[in-house]
Structure formats: C-alpha cells, structure tokens
mmCIF file of C-alpha atoms and ligand atoms in Angstrom:
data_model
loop_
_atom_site.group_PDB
_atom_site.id
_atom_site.type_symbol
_atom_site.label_atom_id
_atom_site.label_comp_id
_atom_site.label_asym_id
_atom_site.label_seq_id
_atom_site.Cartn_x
_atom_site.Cartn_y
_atom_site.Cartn_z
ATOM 1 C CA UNK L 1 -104.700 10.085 -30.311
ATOM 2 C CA UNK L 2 -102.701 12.670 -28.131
ATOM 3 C CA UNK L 3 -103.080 10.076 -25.319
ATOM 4 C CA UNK L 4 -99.700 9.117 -24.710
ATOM 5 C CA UNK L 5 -100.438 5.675 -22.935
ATOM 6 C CA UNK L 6 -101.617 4.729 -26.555
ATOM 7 C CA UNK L 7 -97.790 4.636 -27.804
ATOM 8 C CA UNK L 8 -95.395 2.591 -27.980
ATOM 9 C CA UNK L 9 -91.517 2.845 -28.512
ATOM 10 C CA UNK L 10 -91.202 0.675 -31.308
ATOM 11 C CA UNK L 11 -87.314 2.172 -32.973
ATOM 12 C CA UNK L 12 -85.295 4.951 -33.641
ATOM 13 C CA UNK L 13 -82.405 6.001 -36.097
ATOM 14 C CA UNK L 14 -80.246 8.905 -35.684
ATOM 15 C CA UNK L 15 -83.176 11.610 -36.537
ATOM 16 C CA UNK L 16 -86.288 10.078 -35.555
ATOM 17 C CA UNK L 17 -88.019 7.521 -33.107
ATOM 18 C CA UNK L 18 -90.907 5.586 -34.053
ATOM 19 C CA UNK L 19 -93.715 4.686 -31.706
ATOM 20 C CA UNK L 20 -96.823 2.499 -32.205
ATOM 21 C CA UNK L 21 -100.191 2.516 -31.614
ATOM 22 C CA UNK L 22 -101.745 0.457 -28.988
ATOM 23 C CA UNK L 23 -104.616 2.007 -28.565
ATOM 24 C CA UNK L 24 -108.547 1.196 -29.334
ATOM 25 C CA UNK L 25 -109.088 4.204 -31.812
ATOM 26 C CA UNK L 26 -109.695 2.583 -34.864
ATOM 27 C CA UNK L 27 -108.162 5.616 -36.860
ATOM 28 C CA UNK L 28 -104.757 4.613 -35.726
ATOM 29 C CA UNK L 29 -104.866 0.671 -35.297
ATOM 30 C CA UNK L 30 -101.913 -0.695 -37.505
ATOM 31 C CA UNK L 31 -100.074 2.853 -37.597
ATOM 32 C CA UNK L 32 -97.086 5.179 -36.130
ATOM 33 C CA UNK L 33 -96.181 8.309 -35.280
ATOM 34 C CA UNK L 34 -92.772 9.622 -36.473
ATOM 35 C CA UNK L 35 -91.127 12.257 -34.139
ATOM 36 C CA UNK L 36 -87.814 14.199 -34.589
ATOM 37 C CA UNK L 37 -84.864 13.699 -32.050
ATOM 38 C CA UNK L 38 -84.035 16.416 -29.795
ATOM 39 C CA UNK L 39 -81.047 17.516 -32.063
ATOM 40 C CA UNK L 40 -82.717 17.778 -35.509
ATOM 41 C CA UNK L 41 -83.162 21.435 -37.512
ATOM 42 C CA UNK L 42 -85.866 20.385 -39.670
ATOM 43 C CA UNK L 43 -89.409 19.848 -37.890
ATOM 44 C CA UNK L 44 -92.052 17.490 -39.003
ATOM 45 C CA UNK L 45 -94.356 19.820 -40.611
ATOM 46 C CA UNK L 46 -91.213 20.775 -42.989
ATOM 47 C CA UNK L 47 -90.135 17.149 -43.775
ATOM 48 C CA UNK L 48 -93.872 16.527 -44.714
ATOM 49 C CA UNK L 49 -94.085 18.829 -46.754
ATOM 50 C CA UNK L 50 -91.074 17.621 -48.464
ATOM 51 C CA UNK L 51 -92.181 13.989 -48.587
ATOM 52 C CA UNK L 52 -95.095 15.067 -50.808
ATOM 53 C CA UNK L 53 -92.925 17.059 -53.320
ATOM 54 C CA UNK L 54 -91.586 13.940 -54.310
ATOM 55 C CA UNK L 55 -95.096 11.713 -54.470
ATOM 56 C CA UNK L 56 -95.451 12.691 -58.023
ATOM 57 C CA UNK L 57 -92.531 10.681 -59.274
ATOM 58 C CA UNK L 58 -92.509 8.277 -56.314
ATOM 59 C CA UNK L 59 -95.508 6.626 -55.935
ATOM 60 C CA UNK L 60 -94.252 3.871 -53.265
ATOM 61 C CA UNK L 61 -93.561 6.676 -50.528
ATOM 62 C CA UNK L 62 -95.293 5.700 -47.708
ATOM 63 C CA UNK L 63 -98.422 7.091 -46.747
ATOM 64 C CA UNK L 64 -98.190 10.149 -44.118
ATOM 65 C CA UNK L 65 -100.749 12.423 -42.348
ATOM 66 C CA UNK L 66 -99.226 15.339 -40.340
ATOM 67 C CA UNK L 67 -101.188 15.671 -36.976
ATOM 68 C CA UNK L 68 -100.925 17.952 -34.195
ATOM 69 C CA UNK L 69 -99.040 17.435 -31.119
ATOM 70 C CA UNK L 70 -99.375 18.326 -27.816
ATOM 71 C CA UNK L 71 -95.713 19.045 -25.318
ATOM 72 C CA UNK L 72 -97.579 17.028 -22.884
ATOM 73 C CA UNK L 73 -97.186 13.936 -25.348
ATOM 74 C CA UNK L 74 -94.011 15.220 -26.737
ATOM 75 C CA UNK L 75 -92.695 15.108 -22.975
ATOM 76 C CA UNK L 76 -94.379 12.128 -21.298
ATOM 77 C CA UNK L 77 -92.970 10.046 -24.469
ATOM 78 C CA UNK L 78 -89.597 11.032 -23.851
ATOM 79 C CA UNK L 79 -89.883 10.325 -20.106
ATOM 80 C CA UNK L 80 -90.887 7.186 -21.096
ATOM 81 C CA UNK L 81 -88.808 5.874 -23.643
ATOM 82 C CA UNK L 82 -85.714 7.786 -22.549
ATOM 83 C CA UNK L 83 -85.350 9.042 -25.644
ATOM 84 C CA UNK L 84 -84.712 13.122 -26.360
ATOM 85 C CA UNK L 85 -87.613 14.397 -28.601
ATOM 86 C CA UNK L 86 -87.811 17.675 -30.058
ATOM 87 C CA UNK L 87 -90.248 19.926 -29.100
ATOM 88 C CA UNK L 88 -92.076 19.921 -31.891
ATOM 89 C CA UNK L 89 -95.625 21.156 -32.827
ATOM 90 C CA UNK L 90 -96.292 17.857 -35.151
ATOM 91 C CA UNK L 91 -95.705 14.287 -35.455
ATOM 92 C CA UNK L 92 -96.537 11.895 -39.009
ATOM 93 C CA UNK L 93 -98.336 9.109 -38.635
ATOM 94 C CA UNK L 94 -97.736 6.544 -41.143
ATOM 95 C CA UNK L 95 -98.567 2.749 -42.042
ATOM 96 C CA UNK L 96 -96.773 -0.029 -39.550
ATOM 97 C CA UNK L 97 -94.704 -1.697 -41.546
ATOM 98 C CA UNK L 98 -94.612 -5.432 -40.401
ATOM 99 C CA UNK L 99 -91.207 -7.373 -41.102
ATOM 100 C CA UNK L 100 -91.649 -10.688 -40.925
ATOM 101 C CA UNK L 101 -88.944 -11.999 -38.025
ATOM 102 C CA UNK L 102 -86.150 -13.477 -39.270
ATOM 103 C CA UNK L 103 -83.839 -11.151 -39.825
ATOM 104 C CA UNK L 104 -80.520 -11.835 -42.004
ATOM 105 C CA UNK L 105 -78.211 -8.712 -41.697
ATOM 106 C CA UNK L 106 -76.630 -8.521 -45.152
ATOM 107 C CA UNK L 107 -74.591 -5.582 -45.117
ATOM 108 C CA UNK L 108 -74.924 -1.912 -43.295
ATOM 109 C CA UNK L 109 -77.646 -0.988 -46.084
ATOM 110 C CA UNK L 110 -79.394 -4.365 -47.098
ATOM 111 C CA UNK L 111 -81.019 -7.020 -44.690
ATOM 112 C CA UNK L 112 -83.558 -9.583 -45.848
ATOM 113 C CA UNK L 113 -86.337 -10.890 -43.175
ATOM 114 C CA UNK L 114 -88.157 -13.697 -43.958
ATOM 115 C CA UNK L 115 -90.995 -16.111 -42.549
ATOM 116 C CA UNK L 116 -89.626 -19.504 -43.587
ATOM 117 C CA UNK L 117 -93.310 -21.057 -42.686
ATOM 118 C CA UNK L 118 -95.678 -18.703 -45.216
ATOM 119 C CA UNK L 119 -92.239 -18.006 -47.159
ATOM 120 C CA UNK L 120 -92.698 -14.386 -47.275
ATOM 121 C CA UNK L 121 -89.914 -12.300 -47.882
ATOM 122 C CA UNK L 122 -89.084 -8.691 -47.142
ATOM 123 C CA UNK L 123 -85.573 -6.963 -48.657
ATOM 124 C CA UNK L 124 -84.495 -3.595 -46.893
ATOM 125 C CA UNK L 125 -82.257 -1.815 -48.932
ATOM 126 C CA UNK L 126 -80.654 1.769 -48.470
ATOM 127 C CA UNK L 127 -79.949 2.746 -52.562
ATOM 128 C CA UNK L 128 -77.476 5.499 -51.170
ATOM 129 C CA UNK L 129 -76.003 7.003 -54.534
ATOM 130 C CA UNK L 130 -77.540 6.209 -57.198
ATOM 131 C CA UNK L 131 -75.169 8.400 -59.976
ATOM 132 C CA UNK L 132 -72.223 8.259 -62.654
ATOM 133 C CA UNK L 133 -69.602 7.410 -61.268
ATOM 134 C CA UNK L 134 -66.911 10.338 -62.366
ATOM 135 C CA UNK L 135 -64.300 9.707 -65.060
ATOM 136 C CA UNK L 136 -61.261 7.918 -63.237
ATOM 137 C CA UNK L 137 -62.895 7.265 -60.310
ATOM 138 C CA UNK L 138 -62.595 3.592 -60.017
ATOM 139 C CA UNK L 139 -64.978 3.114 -57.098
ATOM 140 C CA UNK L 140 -68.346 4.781 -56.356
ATOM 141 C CA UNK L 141 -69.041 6.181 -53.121
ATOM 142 C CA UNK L 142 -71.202 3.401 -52.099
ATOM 143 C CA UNK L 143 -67.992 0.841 -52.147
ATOM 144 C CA UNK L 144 -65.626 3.180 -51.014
ATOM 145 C CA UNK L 145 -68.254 3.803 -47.989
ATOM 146 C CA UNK L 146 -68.537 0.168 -47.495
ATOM 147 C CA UNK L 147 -64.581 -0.736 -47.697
ATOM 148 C CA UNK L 148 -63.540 1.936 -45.140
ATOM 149 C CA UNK L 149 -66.329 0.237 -43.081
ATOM 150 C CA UNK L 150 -65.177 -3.356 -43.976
ATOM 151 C CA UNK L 151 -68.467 -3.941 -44.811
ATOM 152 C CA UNK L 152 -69.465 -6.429 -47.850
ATOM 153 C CA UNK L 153 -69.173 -4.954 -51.150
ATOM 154 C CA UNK L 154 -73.017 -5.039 -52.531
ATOM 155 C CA UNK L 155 -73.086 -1.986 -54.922
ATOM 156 C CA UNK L 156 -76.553 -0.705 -55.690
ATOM 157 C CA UNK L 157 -75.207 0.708 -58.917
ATOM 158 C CA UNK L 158 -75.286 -2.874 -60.178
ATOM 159 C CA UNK L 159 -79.290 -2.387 -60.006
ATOM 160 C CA UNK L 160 -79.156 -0.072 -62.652
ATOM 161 C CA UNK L 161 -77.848 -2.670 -65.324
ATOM 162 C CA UNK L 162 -79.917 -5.541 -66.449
ATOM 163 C CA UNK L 163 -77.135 -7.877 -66.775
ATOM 164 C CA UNK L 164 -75.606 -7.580 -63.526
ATOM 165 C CA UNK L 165 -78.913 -7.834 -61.520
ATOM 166 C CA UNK L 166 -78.432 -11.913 -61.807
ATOM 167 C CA UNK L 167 -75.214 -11.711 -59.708
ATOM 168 C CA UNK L 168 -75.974 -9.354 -57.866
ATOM 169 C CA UNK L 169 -79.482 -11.186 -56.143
ATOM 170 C CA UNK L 170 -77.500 -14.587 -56.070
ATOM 171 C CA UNK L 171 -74.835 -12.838 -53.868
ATOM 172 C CA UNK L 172 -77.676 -12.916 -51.450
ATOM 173 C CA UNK L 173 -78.478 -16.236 -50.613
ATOM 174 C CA UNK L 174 -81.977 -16.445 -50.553
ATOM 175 C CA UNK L 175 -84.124 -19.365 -51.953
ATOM 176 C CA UNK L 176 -84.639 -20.426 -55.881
ATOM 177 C CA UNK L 177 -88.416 -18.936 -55.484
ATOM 178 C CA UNK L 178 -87.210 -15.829 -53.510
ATOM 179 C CA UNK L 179 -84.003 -15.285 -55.811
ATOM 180 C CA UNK L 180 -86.539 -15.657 -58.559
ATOM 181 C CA UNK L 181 -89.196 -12.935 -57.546
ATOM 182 C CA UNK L 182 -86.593 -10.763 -56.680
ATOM 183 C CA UNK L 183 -84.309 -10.711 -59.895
ATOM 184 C CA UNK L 184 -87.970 -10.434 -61.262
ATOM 185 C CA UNK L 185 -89.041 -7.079 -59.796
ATOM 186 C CA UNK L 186 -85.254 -5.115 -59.848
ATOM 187 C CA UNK L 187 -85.333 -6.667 -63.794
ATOM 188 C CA UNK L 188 -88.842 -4.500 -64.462
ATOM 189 C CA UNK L 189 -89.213 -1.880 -61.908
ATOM 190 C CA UNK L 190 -87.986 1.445 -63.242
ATOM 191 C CA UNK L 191 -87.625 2.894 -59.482
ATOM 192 C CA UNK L 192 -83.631 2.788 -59.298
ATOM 193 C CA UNK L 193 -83.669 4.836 -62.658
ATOM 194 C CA UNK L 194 -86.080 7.050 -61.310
ATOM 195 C CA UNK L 195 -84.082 7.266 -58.309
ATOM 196 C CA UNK L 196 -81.062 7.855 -60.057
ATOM 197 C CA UNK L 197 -82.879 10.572 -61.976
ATOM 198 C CA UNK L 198 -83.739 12.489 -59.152
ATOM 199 C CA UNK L 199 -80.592 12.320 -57.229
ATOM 200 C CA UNK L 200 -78.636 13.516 -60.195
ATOM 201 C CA UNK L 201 -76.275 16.462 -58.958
ATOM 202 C CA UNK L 202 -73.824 17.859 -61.640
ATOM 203 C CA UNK L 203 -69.875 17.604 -59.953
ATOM 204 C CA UNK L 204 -71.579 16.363 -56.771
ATOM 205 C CA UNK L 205 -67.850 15.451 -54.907
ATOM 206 C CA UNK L 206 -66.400 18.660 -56.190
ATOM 207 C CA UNK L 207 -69.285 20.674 -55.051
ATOM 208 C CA UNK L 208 -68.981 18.863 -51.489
ATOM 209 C CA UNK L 209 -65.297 19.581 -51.280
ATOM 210 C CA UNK L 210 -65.845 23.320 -51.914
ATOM 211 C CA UNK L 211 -68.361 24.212 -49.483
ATOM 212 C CA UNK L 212 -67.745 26.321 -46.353
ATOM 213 C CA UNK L 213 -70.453 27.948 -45.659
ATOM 214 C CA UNK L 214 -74.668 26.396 -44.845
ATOM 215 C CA UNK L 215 -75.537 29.510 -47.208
ATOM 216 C CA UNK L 216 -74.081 28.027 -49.828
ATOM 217 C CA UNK L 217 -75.393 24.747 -49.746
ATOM 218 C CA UNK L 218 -77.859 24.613 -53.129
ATOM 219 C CA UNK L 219 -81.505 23.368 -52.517
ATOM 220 C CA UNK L 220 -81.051 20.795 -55.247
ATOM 221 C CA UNK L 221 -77.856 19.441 -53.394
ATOM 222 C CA UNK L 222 -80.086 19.258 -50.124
ATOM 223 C CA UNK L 223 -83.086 17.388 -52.338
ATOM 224 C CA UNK L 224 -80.486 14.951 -53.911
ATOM 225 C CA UNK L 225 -79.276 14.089 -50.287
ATOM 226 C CA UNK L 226 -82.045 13.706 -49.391
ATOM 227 C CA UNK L 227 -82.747 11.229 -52.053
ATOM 228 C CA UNK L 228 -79.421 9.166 -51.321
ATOM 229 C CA UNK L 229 -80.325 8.269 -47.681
ATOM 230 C CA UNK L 230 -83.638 6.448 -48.287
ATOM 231 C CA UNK L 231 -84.631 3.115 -47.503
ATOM 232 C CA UNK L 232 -86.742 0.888 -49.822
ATOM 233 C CA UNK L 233 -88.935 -2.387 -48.357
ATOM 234 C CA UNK L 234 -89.860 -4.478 -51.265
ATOM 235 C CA UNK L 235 -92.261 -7.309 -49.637
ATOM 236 C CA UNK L 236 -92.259 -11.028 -51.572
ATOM 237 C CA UNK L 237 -96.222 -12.273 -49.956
ATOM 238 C CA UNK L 238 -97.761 -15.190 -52.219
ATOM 239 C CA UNK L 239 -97.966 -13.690 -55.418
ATOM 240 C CA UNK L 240 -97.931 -10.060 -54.291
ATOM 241 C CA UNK L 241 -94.992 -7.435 -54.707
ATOM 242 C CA UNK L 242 -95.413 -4.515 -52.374
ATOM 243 C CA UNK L 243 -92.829 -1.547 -52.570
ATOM 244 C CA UNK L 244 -92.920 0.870 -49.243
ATOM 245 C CA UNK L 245 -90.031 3.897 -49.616
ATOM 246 C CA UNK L 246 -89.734 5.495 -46.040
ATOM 247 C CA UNK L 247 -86.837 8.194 -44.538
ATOM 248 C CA UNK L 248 -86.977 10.425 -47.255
ATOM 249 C CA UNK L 249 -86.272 13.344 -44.704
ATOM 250 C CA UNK L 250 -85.221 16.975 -45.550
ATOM 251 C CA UNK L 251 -81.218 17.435 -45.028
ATOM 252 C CA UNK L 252 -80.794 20.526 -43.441
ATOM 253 C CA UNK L 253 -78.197 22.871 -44.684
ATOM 254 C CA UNK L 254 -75.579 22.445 -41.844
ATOM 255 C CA UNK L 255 -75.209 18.719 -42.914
ATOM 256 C CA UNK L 256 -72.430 19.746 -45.406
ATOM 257 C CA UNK L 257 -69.859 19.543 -42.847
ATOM 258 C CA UNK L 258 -70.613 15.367 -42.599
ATOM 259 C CA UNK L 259 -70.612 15.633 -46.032
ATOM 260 C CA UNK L 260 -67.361 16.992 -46.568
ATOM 261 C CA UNK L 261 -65.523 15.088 -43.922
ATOM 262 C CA UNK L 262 -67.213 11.844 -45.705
ATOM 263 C CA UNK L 263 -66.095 13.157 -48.711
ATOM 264 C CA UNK L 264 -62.632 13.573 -46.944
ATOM 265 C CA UNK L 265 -62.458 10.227 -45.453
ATOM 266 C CA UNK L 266 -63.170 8.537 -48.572
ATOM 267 C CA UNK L 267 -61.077 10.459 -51.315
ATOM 268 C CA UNK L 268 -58.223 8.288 -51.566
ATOM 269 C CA UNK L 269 -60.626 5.341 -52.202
ATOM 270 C CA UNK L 270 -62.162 6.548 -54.936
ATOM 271 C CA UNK L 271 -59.128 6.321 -57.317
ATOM 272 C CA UNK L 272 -57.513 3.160 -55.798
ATOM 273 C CA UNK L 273 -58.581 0.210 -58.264
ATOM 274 C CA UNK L 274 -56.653 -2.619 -57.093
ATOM 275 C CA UNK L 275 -58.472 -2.349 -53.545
ATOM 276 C CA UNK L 276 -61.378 -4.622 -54.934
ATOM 277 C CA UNK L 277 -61.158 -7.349 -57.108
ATOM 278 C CA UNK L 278 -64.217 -6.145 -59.459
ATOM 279 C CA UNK L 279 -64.357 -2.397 -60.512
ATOM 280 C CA UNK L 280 -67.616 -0.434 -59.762
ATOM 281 C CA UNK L 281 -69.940 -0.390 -62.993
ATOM 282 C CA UNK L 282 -69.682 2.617 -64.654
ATOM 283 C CA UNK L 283 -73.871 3.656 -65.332
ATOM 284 C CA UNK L 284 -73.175 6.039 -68.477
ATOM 285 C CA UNK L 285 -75.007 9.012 -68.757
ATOM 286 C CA UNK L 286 -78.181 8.662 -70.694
HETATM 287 O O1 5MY K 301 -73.120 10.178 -44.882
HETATM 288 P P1 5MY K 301 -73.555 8.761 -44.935
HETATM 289 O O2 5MY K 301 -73.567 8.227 -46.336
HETATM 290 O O3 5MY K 301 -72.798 7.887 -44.005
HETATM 291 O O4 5MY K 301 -75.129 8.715 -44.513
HETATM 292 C C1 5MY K 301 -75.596 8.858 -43.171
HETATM 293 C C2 5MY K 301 -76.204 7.539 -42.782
HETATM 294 O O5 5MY K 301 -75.181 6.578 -42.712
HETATM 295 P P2 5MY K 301 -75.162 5.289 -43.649
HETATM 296 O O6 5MY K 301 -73.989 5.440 -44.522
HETATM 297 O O7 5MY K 301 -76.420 5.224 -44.441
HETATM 298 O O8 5MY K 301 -74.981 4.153 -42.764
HETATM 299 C C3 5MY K 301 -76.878 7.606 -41.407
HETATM 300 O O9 5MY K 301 -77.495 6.344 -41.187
HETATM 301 P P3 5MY K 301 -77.318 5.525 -39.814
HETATM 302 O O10 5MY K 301 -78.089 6.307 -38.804
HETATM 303 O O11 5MY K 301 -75.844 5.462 -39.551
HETATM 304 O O12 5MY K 301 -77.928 4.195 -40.114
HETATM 305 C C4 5MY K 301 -77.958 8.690 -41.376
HETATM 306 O O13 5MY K 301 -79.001 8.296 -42.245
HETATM 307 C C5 5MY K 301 -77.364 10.039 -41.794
HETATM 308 O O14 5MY K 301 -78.423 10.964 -41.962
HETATM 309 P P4 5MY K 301 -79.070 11.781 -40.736
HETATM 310 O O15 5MY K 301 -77.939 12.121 -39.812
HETATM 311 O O16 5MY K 301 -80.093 10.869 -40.159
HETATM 312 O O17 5MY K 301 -79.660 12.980 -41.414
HETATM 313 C C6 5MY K 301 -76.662 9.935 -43.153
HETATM 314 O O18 5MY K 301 -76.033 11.175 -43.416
HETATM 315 P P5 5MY K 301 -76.256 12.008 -44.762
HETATM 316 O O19 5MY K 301 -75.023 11.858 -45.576
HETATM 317 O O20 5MY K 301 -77.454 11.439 -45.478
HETATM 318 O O21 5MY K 301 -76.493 13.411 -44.346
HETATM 319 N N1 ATP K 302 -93.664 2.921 -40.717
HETATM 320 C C1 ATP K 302 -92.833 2.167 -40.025
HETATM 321 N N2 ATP K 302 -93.224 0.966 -39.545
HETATM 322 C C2 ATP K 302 -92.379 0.179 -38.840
HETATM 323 N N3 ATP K 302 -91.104 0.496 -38.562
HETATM 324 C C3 ATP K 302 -90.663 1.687 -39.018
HETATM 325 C C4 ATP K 302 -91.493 2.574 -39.768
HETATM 326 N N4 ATP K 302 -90.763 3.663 -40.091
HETATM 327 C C5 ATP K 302 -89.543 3.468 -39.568
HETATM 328 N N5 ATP K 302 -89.471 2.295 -38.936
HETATM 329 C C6 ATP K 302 -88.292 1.717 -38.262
HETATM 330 O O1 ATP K 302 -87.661 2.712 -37.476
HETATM 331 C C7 ATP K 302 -86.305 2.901 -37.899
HETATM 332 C C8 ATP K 302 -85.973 4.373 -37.791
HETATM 333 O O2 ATP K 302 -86.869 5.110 -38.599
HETATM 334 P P1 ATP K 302 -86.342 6.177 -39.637
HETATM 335 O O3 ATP K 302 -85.548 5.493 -40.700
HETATM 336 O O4 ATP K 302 -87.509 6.964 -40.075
HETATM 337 O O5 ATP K 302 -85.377 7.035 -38.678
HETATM 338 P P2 ATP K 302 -84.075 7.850 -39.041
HETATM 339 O O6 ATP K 302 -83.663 8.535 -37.810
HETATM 340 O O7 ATP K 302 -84.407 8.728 -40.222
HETATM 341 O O8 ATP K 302 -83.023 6.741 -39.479
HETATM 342 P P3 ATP K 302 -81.541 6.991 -40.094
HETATM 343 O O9 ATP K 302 -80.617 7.157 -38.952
HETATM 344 O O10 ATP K 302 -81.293 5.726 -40.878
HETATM 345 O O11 ATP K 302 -81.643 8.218 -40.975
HETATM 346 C C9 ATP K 302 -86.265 2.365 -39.328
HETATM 347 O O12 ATP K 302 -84.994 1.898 -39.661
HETATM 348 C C10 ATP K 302 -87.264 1.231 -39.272
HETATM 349 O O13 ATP K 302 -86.643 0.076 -38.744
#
C-alpha cells in the first residue's frame, strides 16, 4: 500500500486531498486514502478517532481504517500532485465513492449527478445548520450564507418539516421517478433530526460573537461544527437507497476566528425579512 505509484490524485477541498487506488492489492481495489493539507492542526489519527465517536448515532458514516504512512509517500505524493500535504504519520482509507457523471450544480451545498441511461441518481447535499432558528431572526444562517453569496435559496431546514419536503424536492428538477424516491427517503429517514440533535448548541451566534480566545472555544461547540460542515450522498440505484456521510472532520480550536467573522459578515442578514420573499421555517424546539 505505501507504494506511492499505486495513487492517484483523484480531489481535494480546503483540508484534505483524496487519492485513489490503482494498484493490484486487492485490499485496496475500489478505495482511497484521505490525507490532511499542509496547513491543517488536526492530524488523521485525531479526526479518526473523532469519526468513530459519532458511529453510534450515525450509522451512514463512511467506512474508515487508519493506516500508517510513510514521509516517503507523504512526499513523493505531493511532488506529484502539486499539492502541500502535511507531514503526517497516518492517512484513512475509505470506500470510493462513484458519482455517476452528469453532474447538475444546484447550489454551493447541493448538486445532483445522474446516469440518464441506468437512471441512477446521486444527491450531494451539505446540511450546514441544522438548528432553531433564534427568536426574531428572520433568516437562518444557511440563507443568510447563501444570499451574501447570491447563491439559490435551498434551505435544509425545510428537511426537517414533513410538509415542506414536497416543495422543497420539486425545486430541484429532477424526474417524476427521481422526485418520487427522493421526497420518499427525506419523508422517512430520521437522519436530519438526528443531525439536528447532535448539532444542537445552546446561544450558538452569541457564543460565536463572544469568543476571543482558542482556550475558550467549548468541545461541544467544536463537535457541533463539526457536525454543520458535513456532506451527505444519498444514491437512487434500481430499487436501492444508499446513504454515505463523509467530511465529518474535527474543527480545531483556532477556527473561531472564521467563525466570528462569518458570524460578522452575516449579522445584518439575519434580521432583514423583506430580503427574501419566503421567511426561513422556524423548526420549534422539541
Ligand atoms: O464557515 P462556512 O459555513 O462557510 O463553512 C466552511 C465551508 O464553506 P461552505 O459554506 O460550506 O461553502 C468550507 O467549504 P468549501 O471548502 O468552501 O467548500 C470548508 O468546509 C470550511 O471548513 P474547513 O476550512 O475545511 O475546516 C467551512 O468552515 P467551518 O465554518 O466549518 O469551520
Ligand atoms: N470516499 C470518497 N470517494 C470519492 N470521492 C471522495 C471521497 N471522499 C471525498 N471525496 C471527494 O473529495 C472532495 C474533498 O474531500 P473532503 O470533503 O474530504 O475534503 P475537505 O477538504 O474536507 O473538503 P471541504 O473543503 O468541503 O471541507 C469531496 O468533496 C469529494 O468530492
């Protein structure tokens, strides 16, 4: 496995690249390895170990094994792909996820890729925050995000209410069959309420706004961060439904300072109703 010729750059985001394995060792055929960028805090080994903190309540987290790695393959990966990697004592190997090609971009957080010949169907979609909105706050943090991006206005908060999944799929644009299985599985899957269970932080935008200091960032604030940056494949194949989470990766404490200018960027949004035509739903405590 530590043979670097048997990897290939496959993707990156802004913490990790992602190379795949072209190699004959049956072990790895059909997998991964995961490797943190140059700049992160938070090695592998740590964000493992995370991951699998979480598998109790979610089951769909991909599958992960934590294997050694040489600076050798650390270095003649970067040389090759041109891409900064940390020097790191571990990479994760984890499942290939195949997309099929097609690729509709839907907004920053949701893009559907299909395979109009066998009809299959994959949905990518980045939950973000998954909370109550707070009491005269007219728009969430997801659709204040999206407006100061001028991006389209799907809220994932509508997930959490049966009657506004409907509208919320057809917004999409995706076939009768597709539109079907997929108001189908959001209508009966418990995962955004689990989701929104776990990411629940008491006075989250007030605690933001108040921190000045990585000491005093809390370990549930870091967890429920954490939670809010995921990403979700839910895969439509003949009659099968197949839910993947992935990037459920540590936050490390210095992040607060993004928070807080986010938080700072977005503050005037939250209170200004008559920027969007529909109000946020309001998800009531339960
Ligand atoms: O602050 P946000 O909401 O913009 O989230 C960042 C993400 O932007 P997004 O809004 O999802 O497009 C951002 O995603 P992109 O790389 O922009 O796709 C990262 O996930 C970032 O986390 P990290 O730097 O990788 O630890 C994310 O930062 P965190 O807030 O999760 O620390
Ligand atoms: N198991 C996998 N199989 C196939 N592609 C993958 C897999 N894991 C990740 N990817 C692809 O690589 C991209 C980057 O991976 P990942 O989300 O883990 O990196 P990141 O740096 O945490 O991203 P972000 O900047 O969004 O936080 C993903 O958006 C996805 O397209």
């Amino acid at each position: 496995m530590d043979n670097p010729e048997d990897w290939t750059f496959l993707n990156k985001g802004k913490a990790n690249a992602i190379f795949k394995y072209i190699g004959n060792d049956m072990n790895y055929k059909g997998k991964v390895i995961r490797l943190r960028l140059a700049d992160q805090l938070v090695l592998s080994k740590e964000i493992f170990e995370f991951v699998n903190s979480f598998r109790p309540q979610l089951h769909q987290l991909i599958a992960m094994e934590l294997i050694p790695v040489s600076s050798r393959f650390l270095t003649t990966l970067e040389q090759e792909s041109g891409i900064a990697i940390k020097k790191d004592t571990h990479g994760i190997i984890m499942p290939l996820i195949g997309l099929p090609e097609q690729r509709k971009r839907v907004s920053k957080h949701i893009s559907l890729y299909t395979d109009p010949v066998q009809n299959h169907l994959t949905v990518e979609i980045k939950p973000k925050w998954l909370y109550s909105i707070p009491q005269h706050t007219s728009l969430c943090r997801n659709c204040a995000l999206n407006f100061y991006r001028d991006e389209e206005l799907f809220c994932t908060l509508d997930l959490l209410s049966p009657n506004l999944i409907t509208n919320w799929v057809d917004k999409l644009g995706l076939n009768e069959q597709h539109s079907e299985s997929l108001t189908q599985f959001l209508s009966n899957s418990d995962l955004f309420h689990i989701l929104y269970d776990l990411q629940h932080f008491e006075d989250i935008h007030e605690t933001i706004g108040t921190l000045t200091n990585e000491n005093e960032v809390p370990e549930e604030l870091i967890r429920s961060m954490a939670l809010k940056d995921i990403t979700i494949y839910i895969s439509f194949a003949n009659d099968d439904t197949k839910v993947t989470i992935i990037d459920l990766d540590k936050k490390h404490p210095s992040k607060y300072r993004h928070w807080k200018k986010q938080e700072e960027s977005l503050w005037n949004l939250y209170s200004q109703n008559s920027i969007v035509e529909k109000q946020c739903y309001r998800h009531l405590p339960r």
